[in-house]
PDB file of C-alpha atoms in Angstrom:
ATOM      1  CA  UNK L   1       7.208   4.233  -8.496  1.00 36.00           C
ATOM      2  CA  UNK L   2      10.974   4.351  -8.616  1.00 35.00           C
ATOM      3  CA  UNK L   3      12.531   3.520 -11.956  1.00 36.00           C
ATOM      4  CA  UNK L   4      14.357   0.297 -12.720  1.00 35.00           C
ATOM      5  CA  UNK L   5      17.634   1.714 -11.440  1.00 39.00           C
ATOM      6  CA  UNK L   6      16.026   3.258  -8.364  1.00 44.00           C
ATOM      7  CA  UNK L   7      18.359   4.119  -5.531  1.00 45.00           C
ATOM      8  CA  UNK L   8      17.885   5.468  -2.042  1.00 46.00           C
ATOM      9  CA  UNK L   9      20.066   8.365  -3.169  1.00 40.00           C
ATOM     10  CA  UNK L  10      17.171   9.692  -5.257  1.00 39.00           C
ATOM     11  CA  UNK L  11      15.217  12.683  -3.939  1.00 47.00           C
ATOM     12  CA  UNK L  12      13.479  11.598  -0.737  1.00 69.00           C
ATOM     13  CA  UNK L  13       9.964  12.295   0.496  1.00 77.00           C
ATOM     14  CA  UNK L  14       8.768  15.306   2.499  1.00 86.00           C
ATOM     15  CA  UNK L  15       8.538  15.123   6.329  1.00 93.00           C
ATOM     16  CA  UNK L  16       5.914  12.731   7.640  1.00 97.00           C
ATOM     17  CA  UNK L  17       2.710  14.213   9.071  1.00 97.00           C
ATOM     18  CA  UNK L  18      -0.191  12.415  10.793  1.00 98.00           C
ATOM     19  CA  UNK L  19      -3.928  12.976  11.180  1.00 98.00           C
ATOM     20  CA  UNK L  20      -6.765  11.158  12.936  1.00 98.00           C
ATOM     21  CA  UNK L  21      -8.891   9.647  10.174  1.00 98.00           C
ATOM     22  CA  UNK L  22     -11.615   7.142  10.991  1.00 97.00           C
ATOM     23  CA  UNK L  23     -10.210   4.169  12.872  1.00 98.00           C
ATOM     24  CA  UNK L  24      -6.628   5.161  12.082  1.00 98.00           C
ATOM     25  CA  UNK L  25      -4.110   7.841  12.764  1.00 98.00           C
ATOM     26  CA  UNK L  26      -2.770   7.980   9.237  1.00 98.00           C
ATOM     27  CA  UNK L  27       0.818   9.010   8.575  1.00 98.00           C
ATOM     28  CA  UNK L  28       1.411  10.686   5.226  1.00 98.00           C
ATOM     29  CA  UNK L  29       3.676  13.012   3.311  1.00 98.00           C
ATOM     30  CA  UNK L  30       2.468  16.020   1.367  1.00 98.00           C
ATOM     31  CA  UNK L  31       4.010  18.178  -1.326  1.00 97.00           C
ATOM     32  CA  UNK L  32       2.906  20.827  -3.769  1.00 97.00           C
ATOM     33  CA  UNK L  33       0.661  23.864  -3.313  1.00 98.00           C
ATOM     34  CA  UNK L  34      -2.104  23.587  -0.700  1.00 97.00           C
ATOM     35  CA  UNK L  35      -4.650  24.983  -3.157  1.00 97.00           C
ATOM     36  CA  UNK L  36      -3.707  22.733  -6.065  1.00 98.00           C
ATOM     37  CA  UNK L  37      -5.775  19.861  -7.463  1.00 98.00           C
ATOM     38  CA  UNK L  38      -5.292  16.879  -5.160  1.00 98.00           C
ATOM     39  CA  UNK L  39      -3.696  13.565  -6.101  1.00 98.00           C
ATOM     40  CA  UNK L  40      -3.594  10.799  -3.490  1.00 98.00           C
ATOM     41  CA  UNK L  41      -1.001   8.105  -4.230  1.00 98.00           C
ATOM     42  CA  UNK L  42      -1.469   4.720  -2.535  1.00 98.00           C
ATOM     43  CA  UNK L  43       1.155   2.006  -2.162  1.00 98.00           C
ATOM     44  CA  UNK L  44       0.690  -1.765  -2.014  1.00 96.00           C
ATOM     45  CA  UNK L  45       2.229  -4.857  -0.413  1.00 97.00           C
ATOM     46  CA  UNK L  46       5.113  -5.177   0.309  1.00 97.00           C
ATOM     47  CA  UNK L  47       6.168  -1.600  -0.435  1.00 98.00           C
ATOM     48  CA  UNK L  48       5.658   1.831   1.148  1.00 98.00           C
ATOM     49  CA  UNK L  49       5.417   5.531   0.339  1.00 98.00           C
ATOM     50  CA  UNK L  50       8.851   5.511  -1.307  1.00 97.00           C
ATOM     51  CA  UNK L  51       7.269   3.888  -4.341  1.00 97.00           C
ATOM     52  CA  UNK L  52       6.400   7.484  -5.267  1.00 97.00           C
ATOM     53  CA  UNK L  53       9.684   9.127  -4.371  1.00 96.00           C
ATOM     54  CA  UNK L  54      10.211  10.234  -7.991  1.00 95.00           C
ATOM     55  CA  UNK L  55       6.568  10.639  -8.999  1.00 96.00           C
ATOM     56  CA  UNK L  56       5.391  12.958  -6.211  1.00 97.00           C
ATOM     57  CA  UNK L  57       7.896  15.778  -6.925  1.00 97.00           C
ATOM     58  CA  UNK L  58       6.959  15.771 -10.614  1.00 97.00           C
ATOM     59  CA  UNK L  59       3.268  16.117  -9.845  1.00 98.00           C
ATOM     60  CA  UNK L  60       3.966  18.821  -7.257  1.00 98.00           C
ATOM     61  CA  UNK L  61       6.043  20.719  -9.798  1.00 98.00           C
ATOM     62  CA  UNK L  62       2.990  20.736 -12.082  1.00 97.00           C
ATOM     63  CA  UNK L  63       0.917  22.397  -9.374  1.00 98.00           C
ATOM     64  CA  UNK L  64      -0.725  19.365  -7.756  1.00 98.00           C
ATOM     65  CA  UNK L  65      -1.210  18.897  -4.046  1.00 98.00           C
ATOM     66  CA  UNK L  66       0.214  15.408  -3.622  1.00 98.00           C
ATOM     67  CA  UNK L  67      -0.608  13.241  -0.611  1.00 98.00           C
ATOM     68  CA  UNK L  68       1.066   9.863  -0.096  1.00 98.00           C
ATOM     69  CA  UNK L  69      -0.200   7.949   2.978  1.00 98.00           C
ATOM     70  CA  UNK L  70       1.148   4.873   4.673  1.00 98.00           C
ATOM     71  CA  UNK L  71      -1.712   2.376   4.357  1.00 98.00           C
ATOM     72  CA  UNK L  72      -2.926   0.486   7.429  1.00 98.00           C
ATOM     73  CA  UNK L  73      -0.264  -1.800   8.856  1.00 98.00           C
ATOM     74  CA  UNK L  74       2.686   0.199   7.468  1.00 98.00           C
ATOM     75  CA  UNK L  75       5.130   2.750   8.805  1.00 98.00           C
ATOM     76  CA  UNK L  76       3.866   5.196  11.448  1.00 98.00           C
ATOM     77  CA  UNK L  77       0.173   4.678  10.628  1.00 98.00           C
ATOM     78  CA  UNK L  78      -1.580   3.303  13.712  1.00 98.00           C
ATOM     79  CA  UNK L  79      -4.999   2.108  14.826  1.00 98.00           C
ATOM     80  CA  UNK L  80      -6.498   4.592  17.258  1.00 98.00           C
ATOM     81  CA  UNK L  81      -8.203   1.941  19.417  1.00 98.00           C
ATOM     82  CA  UNK L  82      -6.425  -1.274  20.493  1.00 96.00           C
ATOM     83  CA  UNK L  83      -9.736  -3.151  20.203  1.00 97.00           C
ATOM     84  CA  UNK L  84     -10.299  -2.324  16.517  1.00 98.00           C
ATOM     85  CA  UNK L  85      -9.982  -5.465  14.349  1.00 97.00           C
ATOM     86  CA  UNK L  86      -6.799  -5.391  12.268  1.00 98.00           C
ATOM     87  CA  UNK L  87      -8.737  -5.917   9.066  1.00 97.00           C
ATOM     88  CA  UNK L  88      -7.191  -6.052   5.621  1.00 95.00           C
ATOM     89  CA  UNK L  89     -10.550  -6.154   3.814  1.00 94.00           C
ATOM     90  CA  UNK L  90     -10.898  -4.302   0.550  1.00 94.00           C
ATOM     91  CA  UNK L  91     -13.791  -2.243   1.954  1.00 95.00           C
ATOM     92  CA  UNK L  92     -11.608  -1.199   4.907  1.00 97.00           C
ATOM     93  CA  UNK L  93      -8.740   0.133   2.807  1.00 97.00           C
ATOM     94  CA  UNK L  94     -11.205   1.968   0.571  1.00 97.00           C
ATOM     95  CA  UNK L  95     -12.870   3.538   3.596  1.00 98.00           C
ATOM     96  CA  UNK L  96      -9.445   4.596   4.906  1.00 98.00           C
ATOM     97  CA  UNK L  97      -8.942   6.716   1.797  1.00 98.00           C
ATOM     98  CA  UNK L  98     -12.252   8.528   2.272  1.00 98.00           C
ATOM     99  CA  UNK L  99     -11.566   9.001   5.992  1.00 98.00           C
ATOM    100  CA  UNK L 100      -8.224  10.604   5.136  1.00 98.00           C
ATOM    101  CA  UNK L 101      -9.920  12.971   2.700  1.00 98.00           C
ATOM    102  CA  UNK L 102     -12.510  13.895   5.330  1.00 98.00           C
ATOM    103  CA  UNK L 103      -9.812  14.532   7.921  1.00 98.00           C
ATOM    104  CA  UNK L 104      -7.944  16.818   5.528  1.00 98.00           C
ATOM    105  CA  UNK L 105     -11.151  18.514   4.284  1.00 98.00           C
ATOM    106  CA  UNK L 106     -10.534  17.363   0.700  1.00 98.00           C
ATOM    107  CA  UNK L 107     -13.830  17.144  -1.219  1.00 98.00           C
ATOM    108  CA  UNK L 108     -12.457  15.462  -4.366  1.00 98.00           C
ATOM    109  CA  UNK L 109      -9.173  14.030  -5.542  1.00 98.00           C
ATOM    110  CA  UNK L 110      -7.543  11.875  -8.165  1.00 98.00           C
ATOM    111  CA  UNK L 111      -7.004   8.391  -6.723  1.00 98.00           C
ATOM    112  CA  UNK L 112      -3.919   6.516  -7.881  1.00 98.00           C
ATOM    113  CA  UNK L 113      -2.437   3.261  -6.658  1.00 97.00           C
ATOM    114  CA  UNK L 114      -1.184  -0.245  -7.296  1.00 96.00           C
ATOM    115  CA  UNK L 115      -1.767  -3.581  -5.558  1.00 94.00           C
ATOM    116  CA  UNK L 116      -3.479  -2.773  -2.204  1.00 96.00           C
ATOM    117  CA  UNK L 117      -3.399   0.894  -3.170  1.00 96.00           C
ATOM    118  CA  UNK L 118      -5.063   0.216  -6.513  1.00 96.00           C
ATOM    119  CA  UNK L 119      -7.727  -1.796  -4.747  1.00 95.00           C
ATOM    120  CA  UNK L 120      -8.325   1.004  -2.226  1.00 97.00           C
ATOM    121  CA  UNK L 121      -8.577   3.540  -5.044  1.00 97.00           C
ATOM    122  CA  UNK L 122     -11.035   1.419  -7.022  1.00 96.00           C
ATOM    123  CA  UNK L 123     -13.199   0.609  -3.990  1.00 96.00           C
ATOM    124  CA  UNK L 124     -13.365   4.272  -2.969  1.00 97.00           C
ATOM    125  CA  UNK L 125     -14.175   5.327  -6.529  1.00 97.00           C
ATOM    126  CA  UNK L 126     -16.945   2.734  -6.783  1.00 95.00           C
ATOM    127  CA  UNK L 127     -18.564   3.453  -3.415  1.00 97.00           C
ATOM    128  CA  UNK L 128     -17.957   7.220  -3.288  1.00 98.00           C
ATOM    129  CA  UNK L 129     -17.857   8.309  -6.953  1.00 98.00           C
ATOM    130  CA  UNK L 130     -18.604  11.912  -6.014  1.00 98.00           C
ATOM    131  CA  UNK L 131     -15.238  12.059  -4.179  1.00 98.00           C
ATOM    132  CA  UNK L 132     -13.226  10.737  -7.137  1.00 98.00           C
ATOM    133  CA  UNK L 133     -12.014  13.241  -9.715  1.00 98.00           C
ATOM    134  CA  UNK L 134      -9.996  10.649 -11.584  1.00 97.00           C
ATOM    135  CA  UNK L 135      -8.697   7.095 -11.164  1.00 97.00           C
ATOM    136  CA  UNK L 136      -5.321   5.571 -12.015  1.00 96.00           C
ATOM    137  CA  UNK L 137      -4.856   1.897 -11.129  1.00 94.00           C
ATOM    138  CA  UNK L 138      -1.608   0.318 -12.217  1.00 88.00           C
ATOM    139  CA  UNK L 139      -2.474  -3.380 -12.146  1.00 80.00           C
ATOM    140  CA  UNK L 140      -5.261  -5.944 -12.316  1.00 69.00           C
ATOM    141  CA  UNK L 141      -5.388  -6.443  -8.547  1.00 67.00           C
ATOM    142  CA  UNK L 142      -8.569  -4.455  -8.184  1.00 83.00           C
ATOM    143  CA  UNK L 143     -11.946  -5.032  -6.526  1.00 87.00           C
ATOM    144  CA  UNK L 144     -12.118  -8.725  -5.693  1.00 83.00           C
ATOM    145  CA  UNK L 145     -15.096 -10.789  -6.780  1.00 84.00           C
ATOM    146  CA  UNK L 146     -15.499 -12.704  -3.511  1.00 80.00           C
ATOM    147  CA  UNK L 147     -18.040 -15.132  -4.996  1.00 83.00           C
ATOM    148  CA  UNK L 148     -15.464 -16.305  -7.570  1.00 86.00           C
ATOM    149  CA  UNK L 149     -12.401 -16.123  -5.337  1.00 80.00           C
ATOM    150  CA  UNK L 150     -12.092 -19.914  -5.045  1.00 83.00           C
ATOM    151  CA  UNK L 151     -12.024 -20.547  -8.791  1.00 89.00           C
ATOM    152  CA  UNK L 152      -8.522 -21.751  -9.709  1.00 90.00           C
ATOM    153  CA  UNK L 153      -6.343 -19.857 -12.134  1.00 88.00           C
ATOM    154  CA  UNK L 154      -4.016 -21.537 -14.674  1.00 93.00           C
ATOM    155  CA  UNK L 155      -1.138 -23.349 -12.978  1.00 95.00           C
ATOM    156  CA  UNK L 156       1.608 -20.815 -13.860  1.00 91.00           C
ATOM    157  CA  UNK L 157      -0.438 -18.025 -12.262  1.00 89.00           C
ATOM    158  CA  UNK L 158      -1.272 -20.131  -9.220  1.00 93.00           C
ATOM    159  CA  UNK L 159       2.428 -20.791  -8.696  1.00 94.00           C
ATOM    160  CA  UNK L 160       3.121 -17.048  -8.523  1.00 92.00           C
ATOM    161  CA  UNK L 161       0.621 -16.740  -5.663  1.00 92.00           C
ATOM    162  CA  UNK L 162       2.775 -18.882  -3.351  1.00 96.00           C
ATOM    163  CA  UNK L 163       2.909 -16.213  -0.651  1.00 96.00           C
ATOM    164  CA  UNK L 164      -0.903 -15.998  -0.543  1.00 94.00           C
ATOM    165  CA  UNK L 165      -1.186 -19.759   0.069  1.00 94.00           C
ATOM    166  CA  UNK L 166       1.609 -19.544   2.629  1.00 97.00           C
ATOM    167  CA  UNK L 167      -0.224 -16.812   4.522  1.00 97.00           C
ATOM    168  CA  UNK L 168      -3.272 -19.077   4.923  1.00 96.00           C
ATOM    169  CA  UNK L 169      -1.340 -21.236   7.393  1.00 97.00           C
ATOM    170  CA  UNK L 170      -0.105 -20.723  10.933  1.00 98.00           C
ATOM    171  CA  UNK L 171       3.366 -21.505   9.629  1.00 98.00           C
ATOM    172  CA  UNK L 172       2.948 -18.632   7.167  1.00 98.00           C
ATOM    173  CA  UNK L 173       1.861 -16.232   9.897  1.00 98.00           C
ATOM    174  CA  UNK L 174       4.892 -17.225  11.968  1.00 98.00           C
ATOM    175  CA  UNK L 175       7.110 -16.920   8.897  1.00 98.00           C
ATOM    176  CA  UNK L 176       5.871 -13.419   8.104  1.00 98.00           C
ATOM    177  CA  UNK L 177       6.339 -12.352  11.719  1.00 98.00           C
ATOM    178  CA  UNK L 178       9.911 -13.673  11.765  1.00 98.00           C
ATOM    179  CA  UNK L 179      10.988 -12.877   8.194  1.00 98.00           C
ATOM    180  CA  UNK L 180       8.837 -10.007   6.950  1.00 98.00           C
ATOM    181  CA  UNK L 181      11.762  -8.215   5.300  1.00 98.00           C
ATOM    182  CA  UNK L 182      13.158 -11.364   3.686  1.00 98.00           C
ATOM    183  CA  UNK L 183       9.753 -12.272   2.216  1.00 98.00           C
ATOM    184  CA  UNK L 184       9.286  -8.742   0.911  1.00 98.00           C
ATOM    185  CA  UNK L 185      12.725  -8.693  -0.709  1.00 98.00           C
ATOM    186  CA  UNK L 186      12.069 -12.027  -2.413  1.00 98.00           C
ATOM    187  CA  UNK L 187       8.774 -10.706  -3.802  1.00 98.00           C
ATOM    188  CA  UNK L 188      10.464  -7.546  -5.071  1.00 98.00           C
ATOM    189  CA  UNK L 189      12.979  -9.717  -6.921  1.00 97.00           C
ATOM    190  CA  UNK L 190      10.368 -12.084  -8.338  1.00 96.00           C
ATOM    191  CA  UNK L 191       7.922  -9.388  -9.424  1.00 94.00           C
ATOM    192  CA  UNK L 192      10.515  -6.984 -10.878  1.00 95.00           C
ATOM    193  CA  UNK L 193      13.460  -9.140 -12.038  1.00 96.00           C
ATOM    194  CA  UNK L 194      14.937  -6.298 -14.110  1.00 97.00           C
ATOM    195  CA  UNK L 195      14.828  -3.753 -11.289  1.00 96.00           C
ATOM    196  CA  UNK L 196      18.358  -3.353  -9.983  1.00 95.00           C
ATOM    197  CA  UNK L 197      17.444  -1.920  -6.593  1.00 96.00           C
ATOM    198  CA  UNK L 198      20.243  -1.591  -4.065  1.00 97.00           C
ATOM    199  CA  UNK L 199      20.324  -2.514  -0.379  1.00 97.00           C
ATOM    200  CA  UNK L 200      19.685   1.057   0.741  1.00 97.00           C
ATOM    201  CA  UNK L 201      16.583   1.365  -1.427  1.00 97.00           C
ATOM    202  CA  UNK L 202      15.122  -1.814   0.016  1.00 98.00           C
ATOM    203  CA  UNK L 203      16.047  -0.919   3.596  1.00 97.00           C
ATOM    204  CA  UNK L 204      14.354   2.471   3.241  1.00 97.00           C
ATOM    205  CA  UNK L 205      11.004   0.787   2.523  1.00 97.00           C
ATOM    206  CA  UNK L 206      11.539  -2.235   4.781  1.00 98.00           C
ATOM    207  CA  UNK L 207      11.370   0.008   7.839  1.00 97.00           C
ATOM    208  CA  UNK L 208       7.648   0.409   7.136  1.00 98.00           C
ATOM    209  CA  UNK L 209       7.102  -3.330   7.759  1.00 98.00           C
ATOM    210  CA  UNK L 210       8.076  -2.918  11.423  1.00 98.00           C
ATOM    211  CA  UNK L 211       4.603  -1.517  12.112  1.00 98.00           C
ATOM    212  CA  UNK L 212       3.119  -3.498  15.045  1.00 98.00           C
ATOM    213  CA  UNK L 213      -0.045  -4.253  13.053  1.00 98.00           C
ATOM    214  CA  UNK L 214       1.718  -5.264   9.840  1.00 98.00           C
ATOM    215  CA  UNK L 215       1.472  -9.023  10.254  1.00 98.00           C
ATOM    216  CA  UNK L 216      -2.150  -9.016  11.398  1.00 98.00           C
ATOM    217  CA  UNK L 217      -3.309  -6.764   8.550  1.00 98.00           C
ATOM    218  CA  UNK L 218      -1.368  -8.646   5.868  1.00 98.00           C
ATOM    219  CA  UNK L 219      -2.555 -12.049   7.056  1.00 98.00           C
ATOM    220  CA  UNK L 220      -6.159 -10.863   7.250  1.00 97.00           C
ATOM    221  CA  UNK L 221      -5.918  -9.362   3.766  1.00 94.00           C
ATOM    222  CA  UNK L 222      -4.865 -12.650   2.216  1.00 92.00           C
TER     223      UNK L 222
END
């Protein structure tokens, strides 16, 4: 991810490519040698591929083939069939990772991610361990124990989940549709209060939220 003083003036990502992969046409950027060991870097909500704008070049410089996809509901990634449910399930995002590897003929890779990306990496590693060469997950938002999902957390933690409660309501869906960038910016500020990001840095990632499936996938996820 970008450092605490991250700016849009930092080195940007490579040109965006796209490939048909399972139910999606996944948009991604790639850097490093084509024959290098593969690292797939996965972003979360509400961010995008620019989380890795400083990480990807460093890995590429060490000889890694680095692939950074837009997850479902972000940027130029699109569903291939209008009738496909806009699911945000943990199994779906894990399957997207394997579908991308299949489409790019990648037998094994290191999976790395945070938030939704960490969940996708962990799900794929658990269900397809033979495809996972290594796993880096940068948070505790991993595979969800659905059976225990309704158990309450301590009050201070529950308070921090305000956006998840909000997204359970029709008002929340309407709010996300109308104010997706404003909600994302507020979450950036709350989650990383010492990160002095500038307007250009936020705007660079906020463009990814204009995906036509963004609201449906986010609401379904939560």
